[in-house]
Amino acid sequence: MRLTLHTDYALRTLFYLALNPDRRVSIHEIAQRYDISENHLVKIVHRLGQGGFVTTMRGRGGGLVLGRPAEEINIGALVRFTEEDMALVACFQTGQTCLLTGVCRLQGVLGEALEAFMAVLDRQSLADLVASPEREALAKRLHGSH
């Protein structure tokens, strides 16, 4: 399974905000730091706002902050929210038929694998992913000090 860039950038945005909890961060700052398109990041931040993962404030002194504490942001829930299609193969998609349906064990095996993948993500919060001892190293990299 491969996560989309949308989910990758959403995770990076949340990491950045979790590592900067004491201030509001601009989309421009995040886009520049990760060298990603600011226009693309605006769409991702909008979607994260819809899900309550971030709170945005406009105007002077505006910016982004986490929408709730990092401990309450579940990585599995985030992935489910940002990924439009979790179907590993065509037969997982609604309305798709396959000649092998009913006699092929692959769908069951892949379904079990996807459940295991998501179960691991469900056990992790954003706070877990930016916790010590890696927190200091993450913060240094994101702020340009290698």
Short mmCIF file of C-alpha atoms in Angstrom, two decimals:
data_model
loop_
_atom_site.label_atom_id
_atom_site.label_comp_id
_atom_site.label_asym_id
_atom_site.label_seq_id
_atom_site.Cartn_x
_atom_site.Cartn_y
_atom_site.Cartn_z
CA MET A 1 0.00 0.00 0.00
CA ARG A 2 1.18 3.48 -0.78
CA LEU A 3 -0.21 6.58 0.85
CA THR A 4 -0.93 9.57 -1.38
CA LEU A 5 1.08 12.79 -1.32
CA HIS A 6 -2.02 14.40 0.17
CA THR A 7 -1.70 12.21 3.27
CA ASP A 8 2.09 12.60 3.34
CA TYR A 9 1.82 16.40 3.30
CA ALA A 10 -1.02 16.33 5.85
CA LEU A 11 1.19 14.32 8.21
CA ARG A 12 4.14 16.65 7.64
CA THR A 13 1.94 19.66 8.36
CA LEU A 14 0.70 18.14 11.61
CA PHE A 15 4.27 17.20 12.62
CA TYR A 16 5.36 20.78 12.06
CA LEU A 17 2.48 22.17 14.10
CA ALA A 18 3.06 19.65 16.90
CA LEU A 19 6.70 20.69 17.08
CA ASN A 20 5.71 24.36 17.25
CA PRO A 21 2.87 24.31 19.79
CA ASP A 22 3.67 27.71 21.25
CA ARG A 23 3.02 29.75 18.09
CA ARG A 24 0.90 30.10 14.97
CA VAL A 25 2.55 28.84 11.82
CA SER A 26 1.91 30.05 8.27
CA ILE A 27 1.21 27.83 5.29
CA HIS A 28 4.04 29.66 3.54
CA GLU A 29 6.48 28.66 6.29
CA ILE A 30 5.50 24.99 6.13
CA ALA A 31 5.58 24.90 2.33
CA GLN A 32 8.98 26.55 2.27
CA ARG A 33 10.41 24.27 4.94
CA TYR A 34 9.29 21.09 3.17
CA ASP A 35 9.83 22.51 -0.34
CA ILE A 36 6.29 21.75 -1.44
CA SER A 37 3.76 23.77 -3.42
CA GLU A 38 2.06 26.41 -1.30
CA ASN A 39 -1.07 26.17 -3.48
CA HIS A 40 -1.25 22.42 -2.91
CA LEU A 41 -0.69 22.87 0.81
CA VAL A 42 -3.57 25.37 1.01
CA LYS A 43 -5.93 22.63 -0.21
CA ILE A 44 -4.53 20.14 2.29
CA VAL A 45 -4.80 22.58 5.18
CA HIS A 46 -8.39 23.36 4.18
CA ARG A 47 -9.21 19.66 4.29
CA LEU A 48 -7.43 19.25 7.64
CA GLY A 49 -9.51 22.14 8.95
CA GLN A 50 -12.70 20.42 7.82
CA GLY A 51 -11.68 17.38 9.85
CA GLY A 52 -10.82 19.41 12.93
CA PHE A 53 -7.14 18.48 12.73
CA VAL A 54 -6.06 22.12 12.40
CA THR A 55 -7.51 25.49 13.27
CA THR A 56 -6.80 28.37 10.94
CA MET A 57 -6.86 32.05 11.84
CA ARG A 58 -6.84 34.77 9.21
CA GLY A 59 -5.41 38.25 9.29
CA ARG A 60 -2.57 39.82 11.19
CA GLY A 61 -1.20 37.35 13.72
CA GLY A 62 -3.07 34.56 11.99
CA GLY A 63 -1.79 31.15 11.04
CA LEU A 64 -2.29 27.51 11.86
CA VAL A 65 -2.37 25.56 15.09
CA LEU A 66 -3.41 22.03 15.89
CA GLY A 67 -7.17 21.69 16.09
CA ARG A 68 -6.89 19.55 19.18
CA PRO A 69 -4.07 18.28 21.40
CA ALA A 70 -1.52 16.07 19.64
CA GLU A 71 -2.48 13.24 22.03
CA GLU A 72 -6.01 13.32 20.57
CA ILE A 73 -4.97 13.17 16.91
CA ASN A 74 -5.05 9.52 15.92
CA ILE A 75 -2.88 8.62 12.93
CA GLY A 76 -5.24 5.90 11.71
CA ALA A 77 -8.16 8.33 11.77
CA LEU A 78 -6.09 10.89 9.89
CA VAL A 79 -5.15 8.38 7.18
CA ARG A 80 -8.77 7.29 6.78
CA PHE A 81 -9.77 10.96 6.52
CA THR A 82 -7.16 11.94 3.94
CA GLU A 83 -7.10 8.82 1.79
CA GLU A 84 -9.96 8.79 -0.69
CA ASP A 85 -9.51 5.18 -1.72
CA MET A 86 -8.30 2.47 0.62
CA ALA A 87 -8.99 -0.27 -1.94
CA LEU A 88 -5.82 -2.27 -2.43
CA VAL A 89 -7.16 -3.98 -5.55
CA ALA A 90 -10.09 -3.38 -7.89
CA CYS A 91 -12.28 -6.03 -6.27
CA PHE A 92 -12.33 -3.95 -3.06
CA GLN A 93 -14.07 -1.10 -4.86
CA THR A 94 -17.84 -0.80 -4.66
CA GLY A 95 -19.55 -1.94 -7.83
CA GLN A 96 -16.54 -3.80 -9.17
CA THR A 97 -17.00 -7.38 -10.18
CA CYS A 98 -14.31 -9.93 -10.74
CA LEU A 99 -14.47 -13.28 -12.45
CA LEU A 100 -12.70 -14.80 -9.44
CA THR A 101 -15.06 -13.44 -6.74
CA GLY A 102 -16.10 -16.23 -4.43
CA VAL A 103 -13.23 -18.55 -5.31
CA CYS A 104 -10.21 -16.28 -4.85
CA ARG A 105 -8.61 -16.00 -1.42
CA LEU A 106 -6.55 -12.93 -2.32
CA GLN A 107 -9.28 -10.46 -1.37
CA GLY A 108 -9.47 -11.93 2.14
CA VAL A 109 -5.71 -11.94 2.58
CA LEU A 110 -5.35 -8.35 1.37
CA GLY A 111 -8.29 -7.27 3.52
CA GLU A 112 -6.60 -8.80 6.56
CA ALA A 113 -3.31 -7.08 5.66
CA LEU A 114 -5.05 -3.71 5.34
CA GLU A 115 -6.73 -4.23 8.72
CA ALA A 116 -3.33 -5.00 10.29
CA PHE A 117 -1.79 -1.92 8.67
CA MET A 118 -4.57 0.30 9.98
CA ALA A 119 -4.47 -1.34 13.42
CA VAL A 120 -0.84 -0.24 13.80
CA LEU A 121 -1.75 3.32 12.78
CA ASP A 122 -4.76 3.28 15.12
CA ARG A 123 -2.41 2.70 18.06
CA GLN A 124 -0.45 5.88 17.35
CA SER A 125 -1.23 9.49 18.13
CA LEU A 126 0.52 12.51 16.71
CA ALA A 127 2.08 13.00 20.14
CA ASP A 128 3.58 9.49 19.94
CA LEU A 129 5.24 10.32 16.64
CA VAL A 130 6.86 13.54 17.83
CA ALA A 131 7.79 12.28 21.30
CA SER A 132 11.26 12.25 22.81
CA PRO A 133 14.00 11.28 22.14
CA GLU A 134 13.33 12.00 18.46
CA ARG A 135 11.50 15.26 19.21
CA GLU A 136 14.67 17.33 19.51
CA ALA A 137 16.15 15.84 16.33
CA LEU A 138 12.88 16.43 14.42
CA ALA A 139 12.70 20.02 15.63
CA LYS A 140 16.32 20.69 14.63
CA ARG A 141 15.77 19.32 11.14
CA LEU A 142 12.57 21.26 10.63
CA HIS A 143 14.16 24.47 11.80
CA GLY A 144 17.21 24.08 9.59
CA SER A 145 19.79 23.09 12.21
CA HIS A 146 21.28 19.74 11.19
#
